[in-house]
Amino acid sequence: MQSLNVKIPAAEKNCPIIIDNNDIPALYGEVVDITGKNNCLAVISEKVFKLYGNFLNLPKERIFILKDGEKEKNLKTCQKILERALKLNLTRKDYIIAAGGGVCGDIAGFAASVYMRGIHLIQIPTTLLACVDSSVGGKTGVDTKWGKNLIGSFYQPDCVLINTNFLKTLDDRQFKTGLGEVVKYAFIEKSCGCSEDFGLINYLSLNSGKILSRSSKTLEELIKICISLKISVVEKDEKEGNLRKILNFGHTCAHAIEKLTNYRKYTHGEAVVKGIEFAFDFAYKRGDILESYKFVAEDLIKKYNFKKIPDFDIKKVLPAMKLDKKAESGGIVFILPSDCASVKEYKMVDNEILKYFC
Ligand code: GLY
């Protein structure tokens, strides 16, 4: 078992994160230890409910089964969750529990943040992507026809319970999409300002076999490393005023690719990996990094055999990059590699980008 803690003074919350590989029904006891006699409403992803059943031992009316897919992450579904909470007379002492992947955590987290101006929240992430990224750090939200996550809040959970057994039933593509975010942490490690040096690039390079075969012990360690790095960033900059932007390494390009392919053709992690490759290529062309470091990145990415996204025409992708909610007036924000495992932020106008790619 590994345990970590997120302390954000402004959020007035201390959020423990427990990572273990106990049997899944043991989560019931772990949840009761936190919630005590208070009431709960669990938002559980349909897939997780089908595979693991009512592992939280809750009466039927206290379980909201969330249909799978990003299209469920909308205000209408959020309203249904809130209405169920109202019907159950939940008070601010009670809990919303999110058990599922990123979509489930984001929408249940958003509902928890607005229900009576904030009710307790427990995150139980069941995908690798949710374990290493979305369940930690307090970003919540829903999608609208204007874009993804445009309505949301920063709302820290009371606790994150991670059980690596859930990861055994992920299909290969879902597992790899999480690995896309894991690889991202390797290239930003030194910029995260964490007191511990994990050497994640080397760790990922040496342990690819154990990671890909989903060894519980290795996954526990890997998740702990990624979350430690994320905590280090989020504790310094919860609201993404500055440092937190480094967590978007590879994402400027990834979001554009996902948008241009209607979020259907590639998973988020596949797009992030392409975005990381683009960022390395860009930094090398600008003279920011040595060719040897670009090769290190390419070798590491090769080891994980991600689905390959073909090269794209920058002129087609640029307009989509500008639609990203992280774009700022006067330019597109890129996080690019600098020294080994470090990144820097740049704001660039079209011509500064096009001159390296046309
Ligand atoms: N997923 C990036 C962040 O939490 O800031």
Tab-separated table of C-alpha atoms and ligand atoms in Angstrom:
chain	number	residue	atom	x	y	z
A	1	MET	CA	0.000	0.000	0.000
A	2	GLN	CA	1.174	3.519	-0.772
A	3	SER	CA	-0.281	6.644	0.708
A	4	LEU	CA	0.132	10.254	-0.322
A	5	ASN	CA	-1.480	13.509	0.661
A	6	VAL	CA	-2.526	16.657	-1.185
A	7	LYS	CA	-2.496	19.826	0.915
A	8	ILE	CA	-3.975	22.905	-0.681
A	9	PRO	CA	-4.408	25.611	1.961
A	10	ALA	CA	-6.865	27.652	-0.144
A	11	ALA	CA	-9.118	24.610	-0.638
A	12	GLU	CA	-9.135	24.111	3.172
A	13	LYS	CA	-8.835	20.403	2.536
A	14	ASN	CA	-6.288	17.725	3.106
A	15	CYS	CA	-6.819	14.961	0.583
A	16	PRO	CA	-5.297	11.541	1.348
A	17	ILE	CA	-4.602	9.284	-1.612
A	18	ILE	CA	-4.407	5.554	-0.913
A	19	ILE	CA	-3.002	3.198	-3.554
A	20	ASP	CA	-3.363	-0.541	-2.931
A	21	ASN	CA	-4.184	-3.856	-4.561
A	22	ASN	CA	-6.564	-5.326	-1.956
A	23	ASP	CA	-9.571	-7.283	-3.205
A	24	ILE	CA	-12.095	-4.855	-4.669
A	25	PRO	CA	-14.847	-5.642	-2.095
A	26	ALA	CA	-12.431	-4.323	0.573
A	27	LEU	CA	-13.178	-0.849	-0.812
A	28	TYR	CA	-16.501	-1.016	1.012
A	29	GLY	CA	-14.700	-0.962	4.387
A	30	GLU	CA	-12.296	1.749	3.228
A	31	VAL	CA	-15.228	3.945	2.188
A	32	VAL	CA	-17.148	3.354	5.428
A	33	ASP	CA	-14.033	4.328	7.411
A	34	ILE	CA	-14.238	7.715	5.697
A	35	THR	CA	-17.968	8.327	5.492
A	36	GLY	CA	-18.921	6.876	8.920
A	37	LYS	CA	-22.659	7.070	9.426
A	38	ASN	CA	-23.186	9.736	6.774
A	39	ASN	CA	-25.121	9.004	3.622
A	40	CYS	CA	-23.665	8.432	0.165
A	41	LEU	CA	-24.653	8.595	-3.457
A	42	ALA	CA	-22.286	6.611	-5.670
A	43	VAL	CA	-21.959	7.555	-9.332
A	44	ILE	CA	-20.635	4.342	-10.868
A	45	SER	CA	-19.690	3.858	-14.494
A	46	GLU	CA	-21.880	1.293	-16.237
A	47	LYS	CA	-18.870	-0.796	-17.277
A	48	VAL	CA	-17.508	-0.891	-13.716
A	49	PHE	CA	-20.930	-1.831	-12.330
A	50	LYS	CA	-21.260	-4.669	-14.866
A	51	LEU	CA	-17.805	-6.011	-14.045
A	52	TYR	CA	-17.685	-5.517	-10.289
A	53	GLY	CA	-21.349	-5.204	-9.230
A	54	ASN	CA	-22.424	-3.378	-6.092
A	55	PHE	CA	-18.980	-3.494	-4.463
A	56	LEU	CA	-19.846	-0.558	-2.211
A	57	ASN	CA	-22.845	-2.447	-0.767
A	58	LEU	CA	-25.215	0.458	-1.274
A	59	PRO	CA	-28.998	0.252	-1.651
A	60	LYS	CA	-30.166	0.584	-5.273
A	61	GLU	CA	-31.445	4.135	-4.907
A	62	ARG	CA	-27.997	5.277	-3.741
A	63	ILE	CA	-26.337	4.111	-6.932
A	64	PHE	CA	-26.433	6.271	-10.051
A	65	ILE	CA	-25.242	4.234	-12.996
A	66	LEU	CA	-23.495	6.471	-15.484
A	67	LYS	CA	-23.696	5.285	-19.072
A	68	ASP	CA	-20.310	4.956	-20.709
A	69	GLY	CA	-18.842	7.481	-23.110
A	70	GLU	CA	-17.835	11.121	-23.197
A	71	LYS	CA	-21.278	12.102	-24.535
A	72	GLU	CA	-22.773	11.437	-21.079
A	73	LYS	CA	-20.567	14.149	-19.588
A	74	ASN	CA	-23.109	16.917	-19.997
A	75	LEU	CA	-25.258	19.250	-17.921
A	76	LYS	CA	-28.374	17.118	-18.413
A	77	THR	CA	-26.761	14.059	-16.837
A	78	CYS	CA	-25.277	16.259	-14.116
A	79	GLN	CA	-28.769	17.549	-13.369
A	80	LYS	CA	-30.009	13.957	-13.009
A	81	ILE	CA	-27.238	13.244	-10.486
A	82	LEU	CA	-28.112	16.403	-8.553
A	83	GLU	CA	-31.824	15.555	-8.568
A	84	ARG	CA	-31.066	12.081	-7.223
A	85	ALA	CA	-29.003	13.671	-4.434
A	86	LEU	CA	-31.910	16.008	-3.637
A	87	LYS	CA	-34.394	13.127	-3.633
A	88	LEU	CA	-32.152	11.306	-1.158
A	89	ASN	CA	-32.035	14.447	1.020
A	90	LEU	CA	-28.255	14.438	1.048
A	91	THR	CA	-26.825	17.175	3.246
A	92	ARG	CA	-23.416	18.841	3.121
A	93	LYS	CA	-22.169	16.250	5.629
A	94	ASP	CA	-22.889	13.471	3.138
A	95	TYR	CA	-20.799	12.107	0.273
A	96	ILE	CA	-20.813	11.736	-3.467
A	97	ILE	CA	-18.562	8.871	-4.559
A	98	ALA	CA	-17.283	8.676	-8.132
A	99	ALA	CA	-16.264	5.169	-9.208
A	100	GLY	CA	-15.149	5.032	-12.824
A	101	GLY	CA	-12.861	6.629	-15.388
A	102	GLY	CA	-12.234	10.280	-16.139
A	103	VAL	CA	-15.745	11.038	-17.396
A	104	CYS	CA	-17.309	9.660	-14.219
A	105	GLY	CA	-14.875	11.492	-11.918
A	106	ASP	CA	-15.273	14.774	-13.781
A	107	ILE	CA	-19.081	14.855	-13.817
A	108	ALA	CA	-19.583	13.461	-10.301
A	109	GLY	CA	-16.911	15.865	-9.037
A	110	PHE	CA	-18.677	18.784	-10.688
A	111	ALA	CA	-22.025	17.699	-9.207
A	112	ALA	CA	-20.385	17.448	-5.760
A	113	SER	CA	-18.924	20.936	-6.125
A	114	VAL	CA	-22.282	22.593	-6.824
A	115	TYR	CA	-24.599	20.453	-4.684
A	116	MET	CA	-25.440	22.713	-1.729
A	117	ARG	CA	-22.310	24.687	-2.706
A	118	GLY	CA	-20.144	21.680	-1.991
A	119	ILE	CA	-20.651	18.203	-0.575
A	120	HIS	CA	-17.965	15.673	0.371
A	121	LEU	CA	-16.412	13.795	-2.529
A	122	ILE	CA	-14.522	10.502	-2.779
A	123	GLN	CA	-12.835	9.571	-6.037
A	124	ILE	CA	-12.360	5.873	-6.890
A	125	PRO	CA	-10.632	5.983	-10.288
A	126	THR	CA	-10.845	2.735	-12.237
A	127	THR	CA	-8.781	3.540	-15.342
A	128	LEU	CA	-5.066	4.249	-15.481
A	129	LEU	CA	-5.759	7.694	-16.949
A	130	ALA	CA	-8.054	8.581	-14.049
A	131	CYS	CA	-5.577	7.143	-11.493
A	132	VAL	CA	-2.592	9.161	-12.670
A	133	ASP	CA	-4.369	12.305	-13.787
A	134	SER	CA	-8.040	13.224	-13.556
A	135	SER	CA	-8.870	11.931	-10.051
A	136	VAL	CA	-6.117	14.047	-8.483
A	137	GLY	CA	-5.880	17.825	-8.463
A	138	GLY	CA	-9.518	18.848	-8.311
A	139	LYS	CA	-10.436	19.633	-11.916
A	140	THR	CA	-14.104	18.802	-12.515
A	141	GLY	CA	-16.400	19.604	-15.400
A	142	VAL	CA	-18.866	18.782	-18.130
A	143	ASP	CA	-18.805	19.202	-21.909
A	144	THR	CA	-21.095	21.411	-24.001
A	145	LYS	CA	-21.553	21.774	-27.747
A	146	TRP	CA	-19.037	24.633	-27.520
A	147	GLY	CA	-16.268	22.375	-26.284
A	148	LYS	CA	-14.989	19.958	-23.664
A	149	ASN	CA	-14.789	20.891	-19.977
A	150	LEU	CA	-15.866	24.472	-20.630
A	151	ILE	CA	-18.135	24.365	-17.589
A	152	GLY	CA	-16.440	23.163	-14.457
A	153	SER	CA	-14.800	23.932	-11.167
A	154	PHE	CA	-11.703	23.313	-9.113
A	155	TYR	CA	-12.957	21.107	-6.298
A	156	GLN	CA	-10.650	18.909	-4.271
A	157	PRO	CA	-11.919	15.480	-3.246
A	158	ASP	CA	-11.810	14.424	0.417
A	159	CYS	CA	-10.008	11.241	-0.527
A	160	VAL	CA	-8.848	9.275	-3.570
A	161	LEU	CA	-8.927	5.478	-3.266
A	162	ILE	CA	-6.925	3.737	-5.976
A	163	ASN	CA	-7.089	-0.026	-6.388
A	164	THR	CA	-4.821	-1.405	-9.097
A	165	ASN	CA	-7.017	-4.499	-9.530
A	166	PHE	CA	-9.426	-2.389	-11.584
A	167	LEU	CA	-6.651	-1.917	-14.136
A	168	LYS	CA	-6.528	-5.651	-14.903
A	169	THR	CA	-9.836	-5.527	-16.769
A	170	LEU	CA	-9.016	-2.513	-18.951
A	171	ASP	CA	-8.658	-3.300	-22.620
A	172	ASP	CA	-5.228	-2.691	-24.111
A	173	ARG	CA	-6.199	0.588	-25.764
A	174	GLN	CA	-7.687	2.016	-22.566
A	175	PHE	CA	-4.638	0.961	-20.576
A	176	LYS	CA	-2.312	2.544	-23.132
A	177	THR	CA	-4.248	5.810	-23.136
A	178	GLY	CA	-3.311	6.087	-19.456
A	179	LEU	CA	0.294	5.312	-20.326
A	180	GLY	CA	0.263	8.323	-22.664
A	181	GLU	CA	-0.217	10.565	-19.606
A	182	VAL	CA	2.387	8.553	-17.675
A	183	VAL	CA	4.999	9.193	-20.386
A	184	LYS	CA	4.135	12.900	-20.192
A	185	TYR	CA	5.193	12.982	-16.511
A	186	ALA	CA	8.595	11.528	-17.420
A	187	PHE	CA	9.426	14.505	-19.629
A	188	ILE	CA	8.233	17.174	-17.160
A	189	GLU	CA	9.584	15.583	-13.957
A	190	LYS	CA	12.262	18.149	-13.085
A	191	SER	CA	9.932	21.089	-13.746
A	192	CYS	CA	7.401	19.726	-11.232
A	193	GLY	CA	9.630	20.826	-8.341
A	194	CYS	CA	9.133	17.597	-6.405
A	195	SER	CA	11.657	17.060	-3.571
A	196	GLU	CA	12.134	13.415	-4.605
A	197	ASP	CA	14.036	12.447	-7.753
A	198	PHE	CA	12.264	9.488	-9.367
A	199	GLY	CA	14.203	9.342	-12.640
A	200	LEU	CA	10.941	8.466	-14.380
A	201	ILE	CA	12.446	8.381	-17.891
A	202	ASN	CA	14.814	5.605	-16.769
A	203	TYR	CA	12.148	3.887	-14.684
A	204	LEU	CA	9.817	3.681	-17.691
A	205	SER	CA	12.612	2.526	-19.919
A	206	LEU	CA	13.766	-0.249	-17.551
A	207	ASN	CA	10.332	-1.457	-16.459
A	208	SER	CA	8.351	-1.446	-19.717
A	209	GLY	CA	7.847	-5.249	-19.594
A	210	LYS	CA	6.423	-5.229	-16.047
A	211	ILE	CA	4.295	-2.163	-16.774
A	212	LEU	CA	2.838	-3.588	-19.982
A	213	SER	CA	2.103	-6.910	-18.248
A	214	ARG	CA	0.377	-4.860	-15.504
A	215	SER	CA	2.342	-6.175	-12.540
A	216	SER	CA	0.392	-4.877	-9.509
A	217	LYS	CA	3.495	-3.907	-7.537
A	218	THR	CA	4.996	-2.013	-10.489
A	219	LEU	CA	1.720	-0.243	-11.265
A	220	GLU	CA	1.388	0.794	-7.614
A	221	GLU	CA	4.882	2.293	-7.714
A	222	LEU	CA	4.304	3.928	-11.102
A	223	ILE	CA	1.013	5.511	-10.030
A	224	LYS	CA	2.661	6.755	-6.831
A	225	ILE	CA	5.428	8.445	-8.839
A	226	CYS	CA	3.024	10.130	-11.275
A	227	ILE	CA	0.725	11.333	-8.520
A	228	SER	CA	3.648	12.612	-6.431
A	229	LEU	CA	4.687	14.746	-9.394
A	230	LYS	CA	1.149	15.979	-9.939
A	231	ILE	CA	0.728	16.819	-6.237
A	232	SER	CA	3.952	18.795	-6.298
A	233	VAL	CA	2.562	20.946	-9.127
A	234	VAL	CA	-1.018	21.285	-7.882
A	235	GLU	CA	0.015	22.248	-4.352
A	236	LYS	CA	1.979	25.152	-5.804
A	237	ASP	CA	-0.632	26.245	-8.351
A	238	GLU	CA	-4.091	24.747	-7.864
A	239	LYS	CA	-5.888	27.056	-10.305
A	240	GLU	CA	-3.423	26.793	-13.215
A	241	GLY	CA	-2.243	30.386	-12.995
A	242	ASN	CA	1.239	29.343	-14.008
A	243	LEU	CA	3.129	26.143	-13.080
A	244	ARG	CA	0.151	23.797	-13.555
A	245	LYS	CA	0.280	24.558	-17.275
A	246	ILE	CA	3.219	22.127	-17.529
A	247	LEU	CA	0.754	19.280	-16.972
A	248	ASN	CA	-0.516	20.188	-20.441
A	249	PHE	CA	2.756	19.111	-22.062
A	250	GLY	CA	1.776	17.548	-25.399
A	251	HIS	CA	-1.821	18.689	-24.974
A	252	THR	CA	-1.946	21.793	-27.226
A	253	CYS	CA	-1.460	19.542	-30.218
A	254	ALA	CA	-3.390	16.595	-28.698
A	255	HIS	CA	-6.560	18.630	-28.143
A	256	ALA	CA	-6.409	19.918	-31.730
A	257	ILE	CA	-5.999	16.385	-33.150
A	258	GLU	CA	-8.870	15.103	-31.009
A	259	LYS	CA	-11.105	17.981	-32.114
A	260	LEU	CA	-10.283	17.575	-35.811
A	261	THR	CA	-11.081	13.854	-35.615
A	262	ASN	CA	-14.312	14.448	-33.652
A	263	TYR	CA	-12.929	12.699	-30.575
A	264	ARG	CA	-13.589	9.376	-32.325
A	265	LYS	CA	-10.487	8.249	-34.146
A	266	TYR	CA	-7.862	8.411	-31.419
A	267	THR	CA	-7.901	8.115	-27.651
A	268	HIS	CA	-6.741	11.045	-25.526
A	269	GLY	CA	-3.504	9.248	-24.616
A	270	GLU	CA	-2.705	8.442	-28.248
A	271	ALA	CA	-3.187	12.117	-29.113
A	272	VAL	CA	-1.026	13.182	-26.143
A	273	VAL	CA	1.798	10.920	-27.336
A	274	LYS	CA	1.586	12.509	-30.801
A	275	GLY	CA	1.587	15.914	-29.102
A	276	ILE	CA	4.726	14.970	-27.163
A	277	GLU	CA	6.449	13.852	-30.385
A	278	PHE	CA	5.427	17.139	-31.998
A	279	ALA	CA	6.769	19.114	-29.015
A	280	PHE	CA	10.135	17.316	-29.213
A	281	ASP	CA	10.364	17.890	-32.957
A	282	PHE	CA	9.465	21.549	-32.503
A	283	ALA	CA	11.976	22.089	-29.674
A	284	TYR	CA	14.716	20.373	-31.695
A	285	LYS	CA	14.001	22.506	-34.783
A	286	ARG	CA	14.092	25.646	-32.620
A	287	GLY	CA	17.469	24.589	-31.220
A	288	ASP	CA	16.145	24.184	-27.655
A	289	ILE	CA	17.276	20.557	-27.234
A	290	LEU	CA	20.001	18.263	-28.529
A	291	GLU	CA	19.153	15.584	-31.080
A	292	SER	CA	20.254	12.935	-28.536
A	293	TYR	CA	17.444	13.982	-26.153
A	294	LYS	CA	14.904	13.780	-28.993
A	295	PHE	CA	16.137	10.207	-29.612
A	296	VAL	CA	15.691	9.369	-25.903
A	297	ALA	CA	12.059	10.469	-26.161
A	298	GLU	CA	11.469	8.552	-29.394
A	299	ASP	CA	13.039	5.368	-27.962
A	300	LEU	CA	10.955	5.532	-24.816
A	301	ILE	CA	7.727	6.064	-26.759
A	302	LYS	CA	8.616	3.136	-29.081
A	303	LYS	CA	8.917	0.789	-26.082
A	304	TYR	CA	5.222	1.234	-25.315
A	305	ASN	CA	4.025	0.595	-28.837
A	306	PHE	CA	1.342	3.302	-28.891
A	307	LYS	CA	-1.066	3.475	-31.824
A	308	LYS	CA	0.695	5.634	-34.379
A	309	ILE	CA	-0.985	8.862	-35.495
A	310	PRO	CA	0.191	9.954	-38.972
A	311	ASP	CA	1.956	13.295	-39.371
A	312	PHE	CA	-0.428	16.165	-39.982
A	313	ASP	CA	-0.492	19.373	-41.966
A	314	ILE	CA	0.324	22.117	-39.466
A	315	LYS	CA	-1.781	24.628	-41.436
A	316	LYS	CA	-4.875	22.499	-40.784
A	317	VAL	CA	-4.085	21.919	-37.123
A	318	LEU	CA	-3.202	25.528	-36.192
A	319	PRO	CA	-6.797	26.855	-36.241
A	320	ALA	CA	-7.892	23.993	-33.970
A	321	MET	CA	-5.025	24.773	-31.583
A	322	LYS	CA	-6.397	28.296	-31.248
A	323	LEU	CA	-9.793	26.963	-30.147
A	324	ASP	CA	-8.270	25.228	-27.153
A	325	LYS	CA	-9.467	26.783	-23.915
A	326	LYS	CA	-5.858	27.164	-22.860
A	327	ALA	CA	-5.077	29.335	-25.865
A	328	GLU	CA	-4.420	32.930	-24.866
A	329	SER	CA	-5.025	36.114	-26.794
A	330	GLY	CA	-1.982	36.972	-28.848
A	331	GLY	CA	-0.740	33.452	-29.363
A	332	ILE	CA	-0.833	29.737	-28.800
A	333	VAL	CA	0.679	28.419	-25.592
A	334	PHE	CA	3.140	25.566	-26.039
A	335	ILE	CA	4.953	23.646	-23.363
A	336	LEU	CA	8.206	22.490	-24.967
A	337	PRO	CA	11.100	20.355	-23.719
A	338	SER	CA	14.195	22.248	-22.622
A	339	ASP	CA	16.753	20.274	-20.606
A	340	CYS	CA	16.340	16.574	-19.800
A	341	ALA	CA	12.988	16.009	-18.032
A	342	SER	CA	12.322	19.769	-18.000
A	343	VAL	CA	9.931	21.940	-19.975
A	344	LYS	CA	9.325	25.638	-20.618
A	345	GLU	CA	6.235	27.594	-21.610
A	346	TYR	CA	6.140	29.683	-24.806
A	347	LYS	CA	3.444	31.812	-26.372
A	348	MET	CA	3.768	31.927	-30.161
A	349	VAL	CA	1.969	33.514	-33.088
A	350	ASP	CA	1.295	31.587	-36.325
A	351	ASN	CA	4.413	32.730	-38.196
A	352	GLU	CA	6.727	31.698	-35.394
A	353	ILE	CA	5.301	28.188	-35.659
A	354	LEU	CA	4.889	27.910	-39.417
A	355	LYS	CA	8.500	28.812	-40.169
A	356	TYR	CA	9.649	25.518	-38.609
A	357	PHE	CA	7.096	23.288	-40.314
A	358	CYS	CA	6.528	24.649	-43.835
B	1	GLY	N1	-4.955	17.194	-16.472
B	1	GLY	C1	-4.179	18.317	-16.224
B	1	GLY	C2	-4.441	18.945	-14.906
B	1	GLY	O1	-5.045	18.343	-14.040
B	1	GLY	O2	-4.058	20.073	-14.751
